[in-house]
Tab-separated table of N, CA and C in Angstrom:
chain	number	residue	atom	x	y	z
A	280	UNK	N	13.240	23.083	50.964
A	280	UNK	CA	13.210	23.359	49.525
A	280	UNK	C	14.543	23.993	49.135
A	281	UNK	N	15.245	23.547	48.520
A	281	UNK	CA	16.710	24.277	47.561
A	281	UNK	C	16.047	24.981	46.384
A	282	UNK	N	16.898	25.576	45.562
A	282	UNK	CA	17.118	26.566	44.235
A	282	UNK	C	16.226	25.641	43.619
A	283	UNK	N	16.613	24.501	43.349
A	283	UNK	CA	15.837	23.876	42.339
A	283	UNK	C	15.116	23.105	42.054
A	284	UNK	N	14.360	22.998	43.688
A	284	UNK	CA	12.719	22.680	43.659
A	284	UNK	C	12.042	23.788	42.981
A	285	UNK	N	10.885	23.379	42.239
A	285	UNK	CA	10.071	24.418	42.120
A	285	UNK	C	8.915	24.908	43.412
A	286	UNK	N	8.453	26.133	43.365
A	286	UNK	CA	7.832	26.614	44.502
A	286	UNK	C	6.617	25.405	44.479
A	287	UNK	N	5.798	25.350	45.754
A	287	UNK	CA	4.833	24.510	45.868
A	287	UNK	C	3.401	25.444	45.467
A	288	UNK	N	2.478	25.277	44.286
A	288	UNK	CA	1.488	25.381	44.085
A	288	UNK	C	0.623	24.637	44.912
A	289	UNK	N	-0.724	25.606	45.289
A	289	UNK	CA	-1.949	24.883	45.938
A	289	UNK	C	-2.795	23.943	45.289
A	290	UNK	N	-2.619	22.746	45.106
A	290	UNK	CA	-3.732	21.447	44.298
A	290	UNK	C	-5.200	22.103	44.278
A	291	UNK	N	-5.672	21.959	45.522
A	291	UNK	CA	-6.620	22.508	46.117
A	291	UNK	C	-7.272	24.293	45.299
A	292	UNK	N	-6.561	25.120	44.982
A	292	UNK	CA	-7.022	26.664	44.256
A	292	UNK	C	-5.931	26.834	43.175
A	293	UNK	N	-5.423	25.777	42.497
A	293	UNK	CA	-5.000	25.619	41.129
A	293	UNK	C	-5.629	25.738	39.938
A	294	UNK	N	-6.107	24.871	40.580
A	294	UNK	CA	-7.482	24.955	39.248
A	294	UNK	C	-8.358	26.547	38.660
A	295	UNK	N	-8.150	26.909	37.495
A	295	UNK	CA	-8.613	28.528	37.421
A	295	UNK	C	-10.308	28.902	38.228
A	296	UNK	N	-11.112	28.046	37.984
A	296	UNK	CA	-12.512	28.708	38.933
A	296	UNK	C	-12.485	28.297	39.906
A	297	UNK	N	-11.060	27.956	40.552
A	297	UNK	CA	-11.328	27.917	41.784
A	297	UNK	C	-10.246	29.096	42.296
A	298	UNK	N	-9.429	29.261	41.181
A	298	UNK	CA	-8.592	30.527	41.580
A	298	UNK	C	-9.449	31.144	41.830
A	299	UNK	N	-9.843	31.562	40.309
A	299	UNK	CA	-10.822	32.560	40.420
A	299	UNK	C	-12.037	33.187	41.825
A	300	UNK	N	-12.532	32.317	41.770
A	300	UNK	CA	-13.422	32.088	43.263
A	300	UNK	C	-12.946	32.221	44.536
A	301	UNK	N	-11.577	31.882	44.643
A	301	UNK	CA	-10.792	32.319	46.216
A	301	UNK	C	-10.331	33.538	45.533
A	302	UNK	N	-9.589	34.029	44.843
A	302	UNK	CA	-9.212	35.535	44.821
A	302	UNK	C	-10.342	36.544	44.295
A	303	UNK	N	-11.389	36.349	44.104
A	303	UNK	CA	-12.665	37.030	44.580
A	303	UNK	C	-13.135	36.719	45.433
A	304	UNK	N	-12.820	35.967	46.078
A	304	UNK	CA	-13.809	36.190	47.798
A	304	UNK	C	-12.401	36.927	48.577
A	305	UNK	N	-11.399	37.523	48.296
A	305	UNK	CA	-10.063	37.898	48.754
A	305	UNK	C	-10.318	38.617	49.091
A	306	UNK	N	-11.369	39.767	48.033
A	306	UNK	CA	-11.756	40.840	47.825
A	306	UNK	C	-12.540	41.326	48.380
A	307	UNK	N	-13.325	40.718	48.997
A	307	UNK	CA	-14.738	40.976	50.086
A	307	UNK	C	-14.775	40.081	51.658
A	308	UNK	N	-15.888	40.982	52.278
A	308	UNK	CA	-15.826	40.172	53.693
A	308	UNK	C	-16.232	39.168	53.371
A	309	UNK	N	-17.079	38.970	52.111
A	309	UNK	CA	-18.419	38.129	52.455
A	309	UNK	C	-19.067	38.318	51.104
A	310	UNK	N	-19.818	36.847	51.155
A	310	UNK	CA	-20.388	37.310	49.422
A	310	UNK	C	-21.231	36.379	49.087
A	311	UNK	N	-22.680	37.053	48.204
A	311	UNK	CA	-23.793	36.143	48.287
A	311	UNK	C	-23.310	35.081	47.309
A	312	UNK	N	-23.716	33.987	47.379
A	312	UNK	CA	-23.919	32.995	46.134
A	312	UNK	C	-24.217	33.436	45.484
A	313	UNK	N	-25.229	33.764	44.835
A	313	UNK	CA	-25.550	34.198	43.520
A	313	UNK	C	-24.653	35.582	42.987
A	314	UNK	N	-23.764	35.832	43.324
A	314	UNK	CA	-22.462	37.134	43.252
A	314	UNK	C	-21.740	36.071	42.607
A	315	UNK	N	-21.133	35.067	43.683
A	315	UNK	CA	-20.089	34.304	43.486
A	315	UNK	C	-20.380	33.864	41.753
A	316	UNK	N	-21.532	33.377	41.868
A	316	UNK	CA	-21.720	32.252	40.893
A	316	UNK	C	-21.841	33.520	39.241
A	317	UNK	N	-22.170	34.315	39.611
A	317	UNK	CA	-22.439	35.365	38.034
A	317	UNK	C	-20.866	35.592	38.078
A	318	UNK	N	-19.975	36.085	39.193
A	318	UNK	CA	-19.147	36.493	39.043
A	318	UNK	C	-18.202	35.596	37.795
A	319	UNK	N	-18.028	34.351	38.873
A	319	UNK	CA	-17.103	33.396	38.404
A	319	UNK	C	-17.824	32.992	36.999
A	320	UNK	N	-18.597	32.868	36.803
A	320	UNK	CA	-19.971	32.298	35.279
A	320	UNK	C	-19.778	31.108	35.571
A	321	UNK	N	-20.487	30.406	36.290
A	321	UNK	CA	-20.955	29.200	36.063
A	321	UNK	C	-21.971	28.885	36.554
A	322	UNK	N	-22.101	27.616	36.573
A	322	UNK	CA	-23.487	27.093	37.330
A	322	UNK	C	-23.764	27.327	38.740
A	323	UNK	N	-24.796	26.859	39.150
A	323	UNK	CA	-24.851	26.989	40.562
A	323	UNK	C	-24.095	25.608	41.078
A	324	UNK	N	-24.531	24.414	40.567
A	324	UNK	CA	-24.005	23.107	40.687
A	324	UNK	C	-22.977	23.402	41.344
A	325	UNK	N	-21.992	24.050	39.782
A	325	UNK	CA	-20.358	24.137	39.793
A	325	UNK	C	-20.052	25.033	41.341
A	326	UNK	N	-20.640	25.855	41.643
A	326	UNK	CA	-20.638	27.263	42.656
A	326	UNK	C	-20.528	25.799	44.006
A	327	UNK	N	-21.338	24.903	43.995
A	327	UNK	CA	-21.652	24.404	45.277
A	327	UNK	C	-20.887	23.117	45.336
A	328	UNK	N	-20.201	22.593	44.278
A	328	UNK	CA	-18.962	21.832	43.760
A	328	UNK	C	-18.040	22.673	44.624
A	329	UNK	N	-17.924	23.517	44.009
A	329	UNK	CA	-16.358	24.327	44.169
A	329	UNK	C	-16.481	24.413	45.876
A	330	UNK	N	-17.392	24.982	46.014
A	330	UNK	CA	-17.085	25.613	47.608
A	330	UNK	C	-17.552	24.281	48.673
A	331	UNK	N	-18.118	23.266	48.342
A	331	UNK	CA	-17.520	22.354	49.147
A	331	UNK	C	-16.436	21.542	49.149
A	332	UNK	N	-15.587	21.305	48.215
A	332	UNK	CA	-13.951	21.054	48.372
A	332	UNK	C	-13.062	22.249	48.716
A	333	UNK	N	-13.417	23.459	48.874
A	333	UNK	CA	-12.850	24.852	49.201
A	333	UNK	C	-13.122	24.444	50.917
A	334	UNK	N	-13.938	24.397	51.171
A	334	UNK	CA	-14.630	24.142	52.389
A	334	UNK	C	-14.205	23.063	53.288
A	335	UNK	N	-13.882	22.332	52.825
A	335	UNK	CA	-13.329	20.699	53.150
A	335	UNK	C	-12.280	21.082	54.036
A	336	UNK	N	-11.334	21.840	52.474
A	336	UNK	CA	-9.856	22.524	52.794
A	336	UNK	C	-9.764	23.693	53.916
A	337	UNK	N	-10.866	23.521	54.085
A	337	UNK	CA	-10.635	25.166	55.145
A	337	UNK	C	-10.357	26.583	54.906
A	338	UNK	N	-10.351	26.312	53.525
A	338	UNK	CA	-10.349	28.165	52.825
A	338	UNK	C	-11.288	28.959	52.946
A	339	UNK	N	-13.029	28.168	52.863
A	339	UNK	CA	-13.954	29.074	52.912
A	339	UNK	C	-15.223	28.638	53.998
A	340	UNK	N	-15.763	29.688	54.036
A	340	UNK	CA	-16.400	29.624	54.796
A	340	UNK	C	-17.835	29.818	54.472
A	341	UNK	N	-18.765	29.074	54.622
A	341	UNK	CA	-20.261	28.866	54.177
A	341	UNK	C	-21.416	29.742	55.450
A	342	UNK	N	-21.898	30.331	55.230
A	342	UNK	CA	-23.104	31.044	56.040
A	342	UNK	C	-24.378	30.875	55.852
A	343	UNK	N	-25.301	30.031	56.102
A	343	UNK	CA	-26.896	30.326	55.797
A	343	UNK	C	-27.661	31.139	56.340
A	344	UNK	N	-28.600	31.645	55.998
A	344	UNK	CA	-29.513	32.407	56.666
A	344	UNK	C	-30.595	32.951	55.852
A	345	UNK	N	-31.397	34.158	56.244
A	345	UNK	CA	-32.381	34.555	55.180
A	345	UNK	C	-32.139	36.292	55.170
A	346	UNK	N	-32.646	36.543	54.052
A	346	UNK	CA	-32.894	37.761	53.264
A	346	UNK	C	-34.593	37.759	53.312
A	347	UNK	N	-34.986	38.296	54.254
A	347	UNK	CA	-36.682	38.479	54.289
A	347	UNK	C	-37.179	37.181	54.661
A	348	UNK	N	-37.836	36.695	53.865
A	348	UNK	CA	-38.322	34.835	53.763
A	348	UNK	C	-37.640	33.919	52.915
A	349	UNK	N	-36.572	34.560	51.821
A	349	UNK	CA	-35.924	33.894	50.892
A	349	UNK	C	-34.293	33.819	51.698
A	350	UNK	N	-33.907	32.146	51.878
A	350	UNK	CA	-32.596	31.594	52.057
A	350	UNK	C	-31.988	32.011	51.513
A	351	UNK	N	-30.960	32.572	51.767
A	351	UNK	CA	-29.580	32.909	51.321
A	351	UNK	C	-28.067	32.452	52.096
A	352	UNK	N	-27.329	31.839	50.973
A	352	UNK	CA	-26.259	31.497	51.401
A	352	UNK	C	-25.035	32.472	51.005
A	353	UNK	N	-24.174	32.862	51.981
A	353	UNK	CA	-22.909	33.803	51.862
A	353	UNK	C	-21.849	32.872	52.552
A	354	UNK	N	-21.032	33.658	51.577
A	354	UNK	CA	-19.424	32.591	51.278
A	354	UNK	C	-18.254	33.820	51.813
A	355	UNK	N	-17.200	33.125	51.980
A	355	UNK	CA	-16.089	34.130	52.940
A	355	UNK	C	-15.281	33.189	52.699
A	356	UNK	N	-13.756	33.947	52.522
A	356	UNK	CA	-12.637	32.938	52.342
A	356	UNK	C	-12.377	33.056	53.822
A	357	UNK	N	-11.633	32.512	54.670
A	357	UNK	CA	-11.286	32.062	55.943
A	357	UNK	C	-9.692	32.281	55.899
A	358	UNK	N	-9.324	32.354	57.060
A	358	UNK	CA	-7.870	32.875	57.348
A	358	UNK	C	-6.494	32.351	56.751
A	359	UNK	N	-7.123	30.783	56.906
A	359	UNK	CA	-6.385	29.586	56.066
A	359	UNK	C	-6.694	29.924	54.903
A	360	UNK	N	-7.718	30.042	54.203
A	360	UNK	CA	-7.862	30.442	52.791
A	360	UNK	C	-7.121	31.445	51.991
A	361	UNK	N	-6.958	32.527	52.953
A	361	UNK	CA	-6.533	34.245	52.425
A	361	UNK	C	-4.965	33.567	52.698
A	362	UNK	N	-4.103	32.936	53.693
A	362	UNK	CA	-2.622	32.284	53.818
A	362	UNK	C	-2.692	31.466	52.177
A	363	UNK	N	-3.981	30.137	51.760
A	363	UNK	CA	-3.145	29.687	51.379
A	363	UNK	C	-3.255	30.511	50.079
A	364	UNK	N	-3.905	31.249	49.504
A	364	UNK	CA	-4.400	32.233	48.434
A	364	UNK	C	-2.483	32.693	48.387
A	365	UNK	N	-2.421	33.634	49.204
A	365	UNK	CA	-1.099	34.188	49.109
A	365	UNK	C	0.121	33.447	49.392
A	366	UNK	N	0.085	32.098	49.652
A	366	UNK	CA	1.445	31.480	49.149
A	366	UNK	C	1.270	30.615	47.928
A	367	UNK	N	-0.299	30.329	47.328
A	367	UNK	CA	0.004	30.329	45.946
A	367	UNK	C	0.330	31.497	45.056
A	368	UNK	N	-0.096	32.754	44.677
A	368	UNK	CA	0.588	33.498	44.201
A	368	UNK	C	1.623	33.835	44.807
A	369	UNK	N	2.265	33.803	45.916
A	369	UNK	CA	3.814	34.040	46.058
A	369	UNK	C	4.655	32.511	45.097
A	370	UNK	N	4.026	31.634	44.936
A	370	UNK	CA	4.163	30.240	44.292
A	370	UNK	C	4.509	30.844	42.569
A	371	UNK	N	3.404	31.366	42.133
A	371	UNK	CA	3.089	31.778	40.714
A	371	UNK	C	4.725	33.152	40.419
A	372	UNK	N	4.791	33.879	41.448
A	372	UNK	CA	5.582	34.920	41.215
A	372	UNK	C	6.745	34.222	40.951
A	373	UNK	N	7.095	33.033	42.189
A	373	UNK	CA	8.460	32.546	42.134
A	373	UNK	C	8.821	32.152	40.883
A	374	UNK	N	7.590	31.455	40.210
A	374	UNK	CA	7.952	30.989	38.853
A	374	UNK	C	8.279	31.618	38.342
A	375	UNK	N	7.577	32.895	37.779
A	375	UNK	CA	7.976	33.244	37.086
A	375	UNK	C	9.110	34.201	37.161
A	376	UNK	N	9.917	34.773	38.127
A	376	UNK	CA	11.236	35.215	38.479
A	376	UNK	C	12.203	34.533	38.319
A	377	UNK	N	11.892	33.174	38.128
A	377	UNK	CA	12.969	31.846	37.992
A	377	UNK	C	12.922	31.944	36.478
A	378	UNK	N	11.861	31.443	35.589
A	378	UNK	CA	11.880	31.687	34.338
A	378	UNK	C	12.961	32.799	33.608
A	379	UNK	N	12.677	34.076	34.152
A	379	UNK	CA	13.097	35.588	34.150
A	379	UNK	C	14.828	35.308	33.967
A	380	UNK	N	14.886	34.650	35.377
A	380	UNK	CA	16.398	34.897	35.432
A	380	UNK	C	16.976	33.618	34.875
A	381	UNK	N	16.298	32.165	34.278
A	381	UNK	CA	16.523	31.361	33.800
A	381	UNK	C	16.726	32.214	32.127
A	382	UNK	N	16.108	32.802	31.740
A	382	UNK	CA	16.455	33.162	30.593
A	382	UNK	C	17.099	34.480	30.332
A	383	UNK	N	17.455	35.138	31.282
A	383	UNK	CA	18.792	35.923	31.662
A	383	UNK	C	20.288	35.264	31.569
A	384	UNK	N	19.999	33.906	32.237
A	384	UNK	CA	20.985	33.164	32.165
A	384	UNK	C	21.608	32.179	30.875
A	385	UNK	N	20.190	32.328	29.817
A	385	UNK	CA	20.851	31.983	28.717
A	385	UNK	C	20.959	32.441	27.423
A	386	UNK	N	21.189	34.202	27.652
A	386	UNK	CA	21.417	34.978	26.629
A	386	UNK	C	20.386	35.785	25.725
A	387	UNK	N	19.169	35.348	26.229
A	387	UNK	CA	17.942	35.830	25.915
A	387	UNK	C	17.198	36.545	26.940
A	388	UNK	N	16.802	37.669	25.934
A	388	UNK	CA	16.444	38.711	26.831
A	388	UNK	C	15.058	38.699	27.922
A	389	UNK	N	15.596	39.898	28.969
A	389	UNK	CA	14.633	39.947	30.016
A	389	UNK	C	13.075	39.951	29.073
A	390	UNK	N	12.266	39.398	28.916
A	390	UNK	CA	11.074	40.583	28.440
A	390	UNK	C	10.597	41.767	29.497
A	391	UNK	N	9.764	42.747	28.813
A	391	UNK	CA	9.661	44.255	29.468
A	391	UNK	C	8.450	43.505	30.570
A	392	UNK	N	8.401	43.722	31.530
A	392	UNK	CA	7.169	43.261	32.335
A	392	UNK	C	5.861	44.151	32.225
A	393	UNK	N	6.557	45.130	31.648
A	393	UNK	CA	5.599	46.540	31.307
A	393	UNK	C	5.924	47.311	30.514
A	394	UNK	N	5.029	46.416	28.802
A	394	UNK	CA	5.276	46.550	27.736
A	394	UNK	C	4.934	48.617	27.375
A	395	UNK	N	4.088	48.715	28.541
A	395	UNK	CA	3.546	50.292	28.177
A	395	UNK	C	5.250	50.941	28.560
A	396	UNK	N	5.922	50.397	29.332
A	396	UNK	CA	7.443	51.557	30.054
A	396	UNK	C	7.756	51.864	29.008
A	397	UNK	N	7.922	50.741	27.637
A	397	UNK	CA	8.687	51.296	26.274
A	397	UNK	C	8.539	51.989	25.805
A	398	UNK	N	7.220	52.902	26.129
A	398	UNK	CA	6.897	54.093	25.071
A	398	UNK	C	7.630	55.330	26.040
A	399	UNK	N	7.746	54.753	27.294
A	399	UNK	CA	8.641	56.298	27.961
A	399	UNK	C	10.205	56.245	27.920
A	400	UNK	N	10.397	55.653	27.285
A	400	UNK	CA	11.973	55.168	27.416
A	400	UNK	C	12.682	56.312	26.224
C-alpha cells in the first residue's frame, strides 16, 4: 500500500449493525443473544443473519447450551474478530487523518477534534 491507497476497510463489519455488533461483543467475554439483539435493536432474524456471515468470517463465535431447561445461545467475537475489529478502526482513523491533513494542505482549517478544548483556550 503507498500514500495514496486508501486504508483497507473490512466488507465483512462495514456495514453499521454489524459494526455495531462486533464492537459490542469487543466489550464482553461473551454475550447472550437476546443482549446482542436488544442491544443492537433488531430482530432476532437480523441477530442470526448477522452472526452467521460474522461466523463464516471467523470473527465470532456461537455457543449453545441451556440456562435451566430454556436454550440459550451466547456469542463471542474470536481472536480474528477482535484483529479484524481493530484494523478496521485503525482503517476509519487513517481516513480520517488523511482528510485532516488533506485539508491542512489546502488552506482550510484543521477542525477542533474537541469542540469542548475551545472553551479552555
Amino acid at each position: 500500500m503507498n500514500d495514496t491507497d486508501p486504508p483497507a476497510l473490512d466488507a465483512t463489519i462495514h456495514h453499521p449493525t454489524r459494526l455495531t455488533m462486533t464492537a459490542f461483543l469487543a466489550g464482553c467475554a461473551e454475550a447472550e443473544f437476546a443482549t446482542v439483539r436488544d442491544y443492537c435493536e433488531i430482530s432476532d432474524a437480523s441477530v442470526s443473519r448477522i452472526v452467521t456471515a460474522l461466523e463464516q468470517a471467523g470473527y465470532v463465535h456461537v455457543r449453545k447450551g441451556y440456562l435451566g431447561r430454556r436454550p440459550r445461545t451466547w456469542l463471542s467475537l474470536t481472536p480474528q474478530g477482535r484483529a479484524a475489529l481493530d484494523r478496521h478502526l485503525a482503517a476509519l482513523q487513517a481516513l480520517a487523518t488523511t482528510a485532516r491533513q488533506a485539508g491542512t494542505r489546502t488552506g482550510q482549517p484543521d477542525p477542533d477534534p474537541d469542540p469542548a478544548a475551545a472553551h479552555h483556550r
